[in-house]
Amino acid sequence: MKRKNKDQTRLWTVVAASGVAAVAVATFAAYRSTVNRLVPTSTNTGTSSKTYTFSAPAVSTPNIPDVPVQNNVTNVPKPSSSAPTSSDVPANKPIIADVGNILPVDGEVSHEFSNGELVKSETLGVWKTHDGVDILCELGTDVKSMSEGVVKEIKDDPLWGVYVIVEQKNGLDVQYCGLAKELNVKAGQEVKQGEILGKTSDTNQCEIMQPPHLHLSVKQNGEWIDPLSVVQ
């Protein structure tokens, strides 16, 4: 009986030793496999140590076709920097023609436009601006409209006498002073270039000491300008 027990003990000892050996062999094999997959990154001749990095197996990337990215932003046309064409101009837009002007009477200019400078009045004896031109002509001379327009106003002034203001289509307001009371036009009437407004007279009392003449004044944008500067 004792013999049998000893044999069994030996058998289990052998089996256990075989198992330990198998584990050792497997562990060593795994160690060798890992070492073989290590690649040295640097070598130092001064020491016996080496540094290893693990080289991962290459992973193949599947070929994915390029898909164009769709832009969802609506294309907005860029503003044009070119000048507008005739089709861009609103229809029926009024256009004021640059109509020329003629002299209302023929004659020599005795007193020029002073352009804001003070000049001495021969009649009043004071220094004042002369906001027009004086054109010498005989009493009773026909006074013609410098350009087409509308009679804006007619007045009988104590100093300037009878005068007519024509609002011209070219943007000028023209004042004809020292006319006779019998006029050829009335307020609101349309006149053509060269149409007779009236005749010169001696109603211009503030310049009565001067020879017979027509006092002609012109305003542009509310400012007095030299009448001769707008004559053709």
PDB file of C-alpha atoms in Angstrom:
ATOM      1  CA  MET A   1       0.000   0.000   0.000  1.00  0.00           C
ATOM      2  CA  LYS A   2       2.833   2.395   0.852  1.00  0.00           C
ATOM      3  CA  ARG A   3       4.517   1.550  -2.449  1.00  0.00           C
ATOM      4  CA  LYS A   4       1.474   2.528  -4.368  1.00  0.00           C
ATOM      5  CA  ASN A   5       1.244   5.903  -2.627  1.00  0.00           C
ATOM      6  CA  LYS A   6       4.883   6.692  -3.367  1.00  0.00           C
ATOM      7  CA  ASP A   7       4.375   5.961  -7.058  1.00  0.00           C
ATOM      8  CA  GLN A   8       1.396   8.248  -7.191  1.00  0.00           C
ATOM      9  CA  THR A   9       3.341  11.026  -5.478  1.00  0.00           C
ATOM     10  CA  ARG A  10       6.185  10.731  -7.998  1.00  0.00           C
ATOM     11  CA  LEU A  11       3.694  10.796 -10.847  1.00  0.00           C
ATOM     12  CA  TRP A  12       2.096  14.044  -9.654  1.00  0.00           C
ATOM     13  CA  THR A  13       5.554  15.524  -9.106  1.00  0.00           C
ATOM     14  CA  VAL A  14       6.534  14.767 -12.698  1.00  0.00           C
ATOM     15  CA  VAL A  15       3.275  16.162 -14.006  1.00  0.00           C
ATOM     16  CA  ALA A  16       3.702  19.363 -11.995  1.00  0.00           C
ATOM     17  CA  ALA A  17       7.300  19.761 -13.147  1.00  0.00           C
ATOM     18  CA  SER A  18       6.192  19.247 -16.741  1.00  0.00           C
ATOM     19  CA  GLY A  19       3.551  21.963 -16.330  1.00  0.00           C
ATOM     20  CA  VAL A  20       6.065  24.428 -14.894  1.00  0.00           C
ATOM     21  CA  ALA A  21       8.438  23.693 -17.742  1.00  0.00           C
ATOM     22  CA  ALA A  22       5.721  24.209 -20.307  1.00  0.00           C
ATOM     23  CA  VAL A  23       4.835  27.566 -18.786  1.00  0.00           C
ATOM     24  CA  ALA A  24       8.487  28.572 -18.788  1.00  0.00           C
ATOM     25  CA  VAL A  25       8.878  27.586 -22.419  1.00  0.00           C
ATOM     26  CA  ALA A  26       5.781  29.529 -23.402  1.00  0.00           C
ATOM     27  CA  THR A  27       6.942  32.612 -21.482  1.00  0.00           C
ATOM     28  CA  PHE A  28      10.374  32.490 -23.110  1.00  0.00           C
ATOM     29  CA  ALA A  29       8.833  32.144 -26.551  1.00  0.00           C
ATOM     30  CA  ALA A  30       6.623  35.188 -25.972  1.00  0.00           C
ATOM     31  CA  TYR A  31       9.650  37.153 -24.736  1.00  0.00           C
ATOM     32  CA  ARG A  32      11.672  36.262 -27.863  1.00  0.00           C
ATOM     33  CA  SER A  33       8.785  37.241 -30.123  1.00  0.00           C
ATOM     34  CA  THR A  34       8.496  40.628 -28.441  1.00  0.00           C
ATOM     35  CA  VAL A  35      12.266  41.241 -28.625  1.00  0.00           C
ATOM     36  CA  ASN A  36      12.288  40.424 -32.321  1.00  0.00           C
ATOM     37  CA  ARG A  37       9.677  43.129 -32.909  1.00  0.00           C
ATOM     38  CA  LEU A  38      11.786  45.756 -31.213  1.00  0.00           C
ATOM     39  CA  VAL A  39      13.896  48.038 -33.477  1.00  0.00           C
ATOM     40  CA  PRO A  40      16.862  49.960 -32.056  1.00  0.00           C
ATOM     41  CA  THR A  41      16.515  53.735 -32.566  1.00  0.00           C
ATOM     42  CA  SER A  42      19.985  54.761 -31.536  1.00  0.00           C
ATOM     43  CA  THR A  43      23.303  53.168 -30.736  1.00  0.00           C
ATOM     44  CA  ASN A  44      25.758  54.474 -28.161  1.00  0.00           C
ATOM     45  CA  THR A  45      29.221  52.939 -28.531  1.00  0.00           C
ATOM     46  CA  GLY A  46      30.180  54.224 -25.109  1.00  0.00           C
ATOM     47  CA  THR A  47      27.673  52.027 -23.295  1.00  0.00           C
ATOM     48  CA  SER A  48      26.222  48.627 -23.759  1.00  0.00           C
ATOM     49  CA  SER A  49      22.582  49.779 -23.437  1.00  0.00           C
ATOM     50  CA  LYS A  50      20.230  50.221 -26.380  1.00  0.00           C
ATOM     51  CA  THR A  51      16.900  52.018 -26.771  1.00  0.00           C
ATOM     52  CA  TYR A  52      14.062  50.250 -28.496  1.00  0.00           C
ATOM     53  CA  THR A  53      10.769  51.413 -29.935  1.00  0.00           C
ATOM     54  CA  PHE A  54       7.861  49.231 -30.733  1.00  0.00           C
ATOM     55  CA  SER A  55       7.193  48.965 -34.494  1.00  0.00           C
ATOM     56  CA  ALA A  56       3.468  48.676 -34.978  1.00  0.00           C
ATOM     57  CA  PRO A  57       2.303  46.622 -37.919  1.00  0.00           C
ATOM     58  CA  ALA A  58       1.303  48.654 -40.965  1.00  0.00           C
ATOM     59  CA  VAL A  59      -2.389  49.169 -41.383  1.00  0.00           C
ATOM     60  CA  SER A  60      -3.678  49.443 -44.939  1.00  0.00           C
ATOM     61  CA  THR A  61      -5.994  52.368 -45.627  1.00  0.00           C
ATOM     62  CA  PRO A  62      -8.878  51.706 -47.988  1.00  0.00           C
ATOM     63  CA  ASN A  63      -9.055  53.909 -51.076  1.00  0.00           C
ATOM     64  CA  ILE A  64     -11.871  56.402 -50.446  1.00  0.00           C
ATOM     65  CA  PRO A  65     -12.847  58.446 -53.511  1.00  0.00           C
ATOM     66  CA  ASP A  66     -12.723  62.246 -53.120  1.00  0.00           C
ATOM     67  CA  VAL A  67     -16.187  63.676 -52.777  1.00  0.00           C
ATOM     68  CA  PRO A  68     -16.500  67.358 -53.748  1.00  0.00           C
ATOM     69  CA  VAL A  69     -17.800  69.544 -50.923  1.00  0.00           C
ATOM     70  CA  GLN A  70     -21.051  71.253 -51.822  1.00  0.00           C
ATOM     71  CA  ASN A  71     -21.199  74.977 -51.032  1.00  0.00           C
ATOM     72  CA  ASN A  72     -24.676  75.819 -49.825  1.00  0.00           C
ATOM     73  CA  VAL A  73     -24.077  79.597 -49.981  1.00  0.00           C
ATOM     74  CA  THR A  74     -26.007  81.180 -52.829  1.00  0.00           C
ATOM     75  CA  ASN A  75     -23.747  82.980 -55.272  1.00  0.00           C
ATOM     76  CA  VAL A  76     -24.432  86.716 -54.957  1.00  0.00           C
ATOM     77  CA  PRO A  77     -23.446  88.808 -58.003  1.00  0.00           C
ATOM     78  CA  LYS A  78     -20.839  91.447 -57.285  1.00  0.00           C
ATOM     79  CA  PRO A  79     -21.921  95.065 -57.740  1.00  0.00           C
ATOM     80  CA  SER A  80     -20.779  96.581 -60.982  1.00  0.00           C
ATOM     81  CA  SER A  81     -18.421  99.550 -60.779  1.00  0.00           C
ATOM     82  CA  SER A  82     -19.186 100.644 -64.318  1.00  0.00           C
ATOM     83  CA  ALA A  83     -21.207 103.756 -65.033  1.00  0.00           C
ATOM     84  CA  PRO A  84     -24.959 103.260 -65.469  1.00  0.00           C
ATOM     85  CA  THR A  85     -26.183 102.943 -69.007  1.00  0.00           C
ATOM     86  CA  SER A  86     -29.077 104.817 -70.503  1.00  0.00           C
ATOM     87  CA  SER A  87     -31.389 101.935 -69.595  1.00  0.00           C
ATOM     88  CA  ASP A  88     -30.581 102.500 -65.893  1.00  0.00           C
ATOM     89  CA  VAL A  89     -31.850 106.086 -65.974  1.00  0.00           C
ATOM     90  CA  PRO A  90     -35.493 106.435 -64.878  1.00  0.00           C
ATOM     91  CA  ALA A  91     -37.836 107.230 -67.732  1.00  0.00           C
ATOM     92  CA  ASN A  92     -39.432 110.670 -68.105  1.00  0.00           C
ATOM     93  CA  LYS A  93     -36.689 112.324 -66.054  1.00  0.00           C
ATOM     94  CA  PRO A  94     -36.825 116.071 -66.744  1.00  0.00           C
ATOM     95  CA  ILE A  95     -33.749 117.459 -68.456  1.00  0.00           C
ATOM     96  CA  ILE A  96     -32.917 121.165 -68.337  1.00  0.00           C
ATOM     97  CA  ALA A  97     -31.186 122.255 -71.502  1.00  0.00           C
ATOM     98  CA  ASP A  98     -28.247 124.613 -71.224  1.00  0.00           C
ATOM     99  CA  VAL A  99     -29.812 127.378 -73.288  1.00  0.00           C
ATOM    100  CA  GLY A 100     -27.570 130.294 -74.256  1.00  0.00           C
ATOM    101  CA  ASN A 101     -28.353 133.941 -73.544  1.00  0.00           C
ATOM    102  CA  ILE A 102     -28.407 137.033 -75.751  1.00  0.00           C
ATOM    103  CA  LEU A 103     -28.050 140.699 -74.791  1.00  0.00           C
ATOM    104  CA  PRO A 104     -31.449 142.352 -74.284  1.00  0.00           C
ATOM    105  CA  VAL A 105     -30.316 145.598 -75.957  1.00  0.00           C
ATOM    106  CA  ASP A 106     -27.413 146.629 -78.115  1.00  0.00           C
ATOM    107  CA  GLY A 107     -25.145 149.251 -76.600  1.00  0.00           C
ATOM    108  CA  GLU A 108     -22.020 150.078 -74.659  1.00  0.00           C
ATOM    109  CA  VAL A 109     -21.625 149.026 -71.033  1.00  0.00           C
ATOM    110  CA  SER A 110     -21.213 152.193 -68.936  1.00  0.00           C
ATOM    111  CA  HIS A 111     -21.107 150.574 -65.485  1.00  0.00           C
ATOM    112  CA  GLU A 112     -19.858 147.034 -64.960  1.00  0.00           C
ATOM    113  CA  PHE A 113     -20.745 144.415 -62.359  1.00  0.00           C
ATOM    114  CA  SER A 114     -18.803 145.273 -59.180  1.00  0.00           C
ATOM    115  CA  ASN A 115     -18.652 141.678 -57.866  1.00  0.00           C
ATOM    116  CA  GLY A 116     -19.298 142.722 -54.264  1.00  0.00           C
ATOM    117  CA  GLU A 117     -16.960 145.728 -54.324  1.00  0.00           C
ATOM    118  CA  LEU A 118     -18.302 149.128 -53.265  1.00  0.00           C
ATOM    119  CA  VAL A 119     -18.568 151.807 -55.919  1.00  0.00           C
ATOM    120  CA  LYS A 120     -19.863 155.357 -55.556  1.00  0.00           C
ATOM    121  CA  SER A 121     -23.328 155.999 -56.952  1.00  0.00           C
ATOM    122  CA  GLU A 122     -23.445 159.118 -59.161  1.00  0.00           C
ATOM    123  CA  THR A 123     -27.093 159.697 -58.265  1.00  0.00           C
ATOM    124  CA  LEU A 124     -27.238 158.748 -54.579  1.00  0.00           C
ATOM    125  CA  GLY A 125     -23.722 159.907 -53.677  1.00  0.00           C
ATOM    126  CA  VAL A 126     -23.112 156.808 -51.518  1.00  0.00           C
ATOM    127  CA  TRP A 127     -20.814 153.818 -51.782  1.00  0.00           C
ATOM    128  CA  LYS A 128     -22.694 150.647 -52.676  1.00  0.00           C
ATOM    129  CA  THR A 129     -22.335 147.473 -54.676  1.00  0.00           C
ATOM    130  CA  HIS A 130     -23.396 147.483 -58.301  1.00  0.00           C
ATOM    131  CA  ASP A 131     -25.077 144.096 -58.742  1.00  0.00           C
ATOM    132  CA  GLY A 132     -25.625 144.318 -62.501  1.00  0.00           C
ATOM    133  CA  VAL A 133     -24.485 146.089 -65.647  1.00  0.00           C
ATOM    134  CA  ASP A 134     -25.742 149.310 -67.213  1.00  0.00           C
ATOM    135  CA  ILE A 135     -26.084 149.143 -71.006  1.00  0.00           C
ATOM    136  CA  LEU A 136     -26.418 152.507 -72.754  1.00  0.00           C
ATOM    137  CA  CYS A 137     -29.393 152.847 -75.106  1.00  0.00           C
ATOM    138  CA  GLU A 138     -31.969 155.462 -76.140  1.00  0.00           C
ATOM    139  CA  LEU A 139     -35.229 155.830 -74.261  1.00  0.00           C
ATOM    140  CA  GLY A 140     -37.918 153.692 -75.830  1.00  0.00           C
ATOM    141  CA  THR A 141     -35.524 150.936 -76.928  1.00  0.00           C
ATOM    142  CA  ASP A 142     -37.085 147.481 -77.147  1.00  0.00           C
ATOM    143  CA  VAL A 143     -35.898 145.152 -74.357  1.00  0.00           C
ATOM    144  CA  LYS A 144     -35.703 141.486 -75.397  1.00  0.00           C
ATOM    145  CA  SER A 145     -35.734 138.414 -73.170  1.00  0.00           C
ATOM    146  CA  MET A 146     -32.240 136.909 -72.854  1.00  0.00           C
ATOM    147  CA  SER A 147     -33.613 133.372 -73.076  1.00  0.00           C
ATOM    148  CA  GLU A 148     -36.858 131.414 -72.878  1.00  0.00           C
ATOM    149  CA  GLY A 149     -38.611 131.234 -69.542  1.00  0.00           C
ATOM    150  CA  VAL A 150     -41.572 132.486 -67.510  1.00  0.00           C
ATOM    151  CA  VAL A 151     -42.276 136.006 -66.244  1.00  0.00           C
ATOM    152  CA  LYS A 152     -41.834 135.465 -62.530  1.00  0.00           C
ATOM    153  CA  GLU A 153     -42.603 138.949 -61.237  1.00  0.00           C
ATOM    154  CA  ILE A 154     -43.386 142.523 -62.313  1.00  0.00           C
ATOM    155  CA  LYS A 155     -42.851 145.444 -59.919  1.00  0.00           C
ATOM    156  CA  ASP A 156     -42.916 149.215 -59.836  1.00  0.00           C
ATOM    157  CA  ASP A 157     -40.208 150.123 -57.335  1.00  0.00           C
ATOM    158  CA  PRO A 158     -39.609 153.707 -56.071  1.00  0.00           C
ATOM    159  CA  LEU A 159     -35.874 153.404 -56.748  1.00  0.00           C
ATOM    160  CA  TRP A 160     -35.477 150.888 -59.571  1.00  0.00           C
ATOM    161  CA  GLY A 161     -38.645 151.867 -61.418  1.00  0.00           C
ATOM    162  CA  VAL A 162     -40.650 149.301 -63.377  1.00  0.00           C
ATOM    163  CA  TYR A 163     -38.830 146.003 -63.672  1.00  0.00           C
ATOM    164  CA  VAL A 164     -39.556 142.507 -64.941  1.00  0.00           C
ATOM    165  CA  ILE A 165     -38.020 139.292 -63.570  1.00  0.00           C
ATOM    166  CA  VAL A 166     -37.899 136.312 -65.924  1.00  0.00           C
ATOM    167  CA  GLU A 167     -37.190 132.864 -64.508  1.00  0.00           C
ATOM    168  CA  GLN A 168     -35.345 131.205 -67.360  1.00  0.00           C
ATOM    169  CA  LYS A 169     -35.360 127.508 -68.154  1.00  0.00           C
ATOM    170  CA  ASN A 170     -31.574 127.456 -68.009  1.00  0.00           C
ATOM    171  CA  GLY A 171     -31.691 128.193 -64.267  1.00  0.00           C
ATOM    172  CA  LEU A 172     -31.069 131.957 -64.302  1.00  0.00           C
ATOM    173  CA  ASP A 173     -33.283 134.704 -62.863  1.00  0.00           C
ATOM    174  CA  VAL A 174     -32.923 137.864 -64.991  1.00  0.00           C
ATOM    175  CA  GLN A 175     -34.053 141.296 -63.831  1.00  0.00           C
ATOM    176  CA  TYR A 176     -34.697 144.111 -66.340  1.00  0.00           C
ATOM    177  CA  CYS A 177     -34.897 147.503 -64.559  1.00  0.00           C
ATOM    178  CA  GLY A 178     -36.019 150.998 -65.658  1.00  0.00           C
ATOM    179  CA  LEU A 179     -38.755 149.971 -68.098  1.00  0.00           C
ATOM    180  CA  ALA A 180     -41.777 151.950 -69.182  1.00  0.00           C
ATOM    181  CA  LYS A 181     -45.050 151.139 -67.424  1.00  0.00           C
ATOM    182  CA  GLU A 182     -46.646 149.916 -70.640  1.00  0.00           C
ATOM    183  CA  LEU A 183     -45.280 146.362 -70.869  1.00  0.00           C
ATOM    184  CA  ASN A 184     -45.715 143.661 -73.480  1.00  0.00           C
ATOM    185  CA  VAL A 185     -45.915 140.821 -70.927  1.00  0.00           C
ATOM    186  CA  LYS A 186     -47.651 139.922 -67.661  1.00  0.00           C
ATOM    187  CA  ALA A 187     -46.755 137.766 -64.665  1.00  0.00           C
ATOM    188  CA  GLY A 188     -46.901 134.032 -65.346  1.00  0.00           C
ATOM    189  CA  GLN A 189     -46.528 134.433 -69.091  1.00  0.00           C
ATOM    190  CA  GLU A 190     -44.119 132.192 -70.974  1.00  0.00           C
ATOM    191  CA  VAL A 191     -41.648 134.050 -73.171  1.00  0.00           C
ATOM    192  CA  LYS A 192     -39.245 132.955 -75.867  1.00  0.00           C
ATOM    193  CA  GLN A 193     -35.673 134.028 -76.367  1.00  0.00           C
ATOM    194  CA  GLY A 194     -35.658 137.452 -78.068  1.00  0.00           C
ATOM    195  CA  GLU A 195     -39.311 138.175 -77.260  1.00  0.00           C
ATOM    196  CA  ILE A 196     -39.912 141.875 -76.435  1.00  0.00           C
ATOM    197  CA  LEU A 197     -40.761 142.491 -72.770  1.00  0.00           C
ATOM    198  CA  GLY A 198     -41.164 146.280 -72.943  1.00  0.00           C
ATOM    199  CA  LYS A 199     -39.247 149.504 -73.629  1.00  0.00           C
ATOM    200  CA  THR A 200     -36.603 151.443 -71.708  1.00  0.00           C
ATOM    201  CA  SER A 201     -37.696 154.552 -69.820  1.00  0.00           C
ATOM    202  CA  ASP A 202     -36.627 156.977 -67.072  1.00  0.00           C
ATOM    203  CA  THR A 203     -38.339 155.169 -64.195  1.00  0.00           C
ATOM    204  CA  ASN A 204     -35.015 154.050 -62.673  1.00  0.00           C
ATOM    205  CA  GLN A 205     -34.683 156.863 -60.135  1.00  0.00           C
ATOM    206  CA  CYS A 206     -31.614 155.523 -58.279  1.00  0.00           C
ATOM    207  CA  GLU A 207     -29.550 155.902 -61.476  1.00  0.00           C
ATOM    208  CA  ILE A 208     -31.365 158.872 -63.031  1.00  0.00           C
ATOM    209  CA  MET A 209     -28.175 160.992 -63.114  1.00  0.00           C
ATOM    210  CA  GLN A 210     -26.635 158.599 -65.627  1.00  0.00           C
ATOM    211  CA  PRO A 211     -27.259 158.642 -69.402  1.00  0.00           C
ATOM    212  CA  PRO A 212     -30.311 156.587 -70.558  1.00  0.00           C
ATOM    213  CA  HIS A 213     -29.607 152.911 -70.131  1.00  0.00           C
ATOM    214  CA  LEU A 214     -30.992 149.492 -69.162  1.00  0.00           C
ATOM    215  CA  HIS A 215     -29.954 148.135 -65.772  1.00  0.00           C
ATOM    216  CA  LEU A 216     -29.608 144.364 -66.196  1.00  0.00           C
ATOM    217  CA  SER A 217     -29.079 141.978 -63.243  1.00  0.00           C
ATOM    218  CA  VAL A 218     -28.740 138.163 -63.177  1.00  0.00           C
ATOM    219  CA  LYS A 219     -28.981 135.704 -60.280  1.00  0.00           C
ATOM    220  CA  GLN A 220     -27.753 132.127 -60.301  1.00  0.00           C
ATOM    221  CA  ASN A 221     -28.666 129.891 -57.347  1.00  0.00           C
ATOM    222  CA  GLY A 222     -29.758 132.998 -55.451  1.00  0.00           C
ATOM    223  CA  GLU A 223     -26.454 134.847 -55.957  1.00  0.00           C
ATOM    224  CA  TRP A 224     -25.766 137.886 -58.141  1.00  0.00           C
ATOM    225  CA  ILE A 225     -23.419 137.118 -61.022  1.00  0.00           C
ATOM    226  CA  ASP A 226     -21.968 139.135 -63.873  1.00  0.00           C
ATOM    227  CA  PRO A 227     -24.636 139.195 -66.638  1.00  0.00           C
ATOM    228  CA  LEU A 228     -21.976 139.397 -69.323  1.00  0.00           C
ATOM    229  CA  SER A 229     -20.477 136.083 -68.132  1.00  0.00           C
ATOM    230  CA  VAL A 230     -23.559 134.170 -69.359  1.00  0.00           C
ATOM    231  CA  VAL A 231     -23.994 135.894 -72.711  1.00  0.00           C
ATOM    232  CA  GLN A 232     -23.134 133.961 -75.863  1.00  0.00           C
TER     233      GLN A 232
END
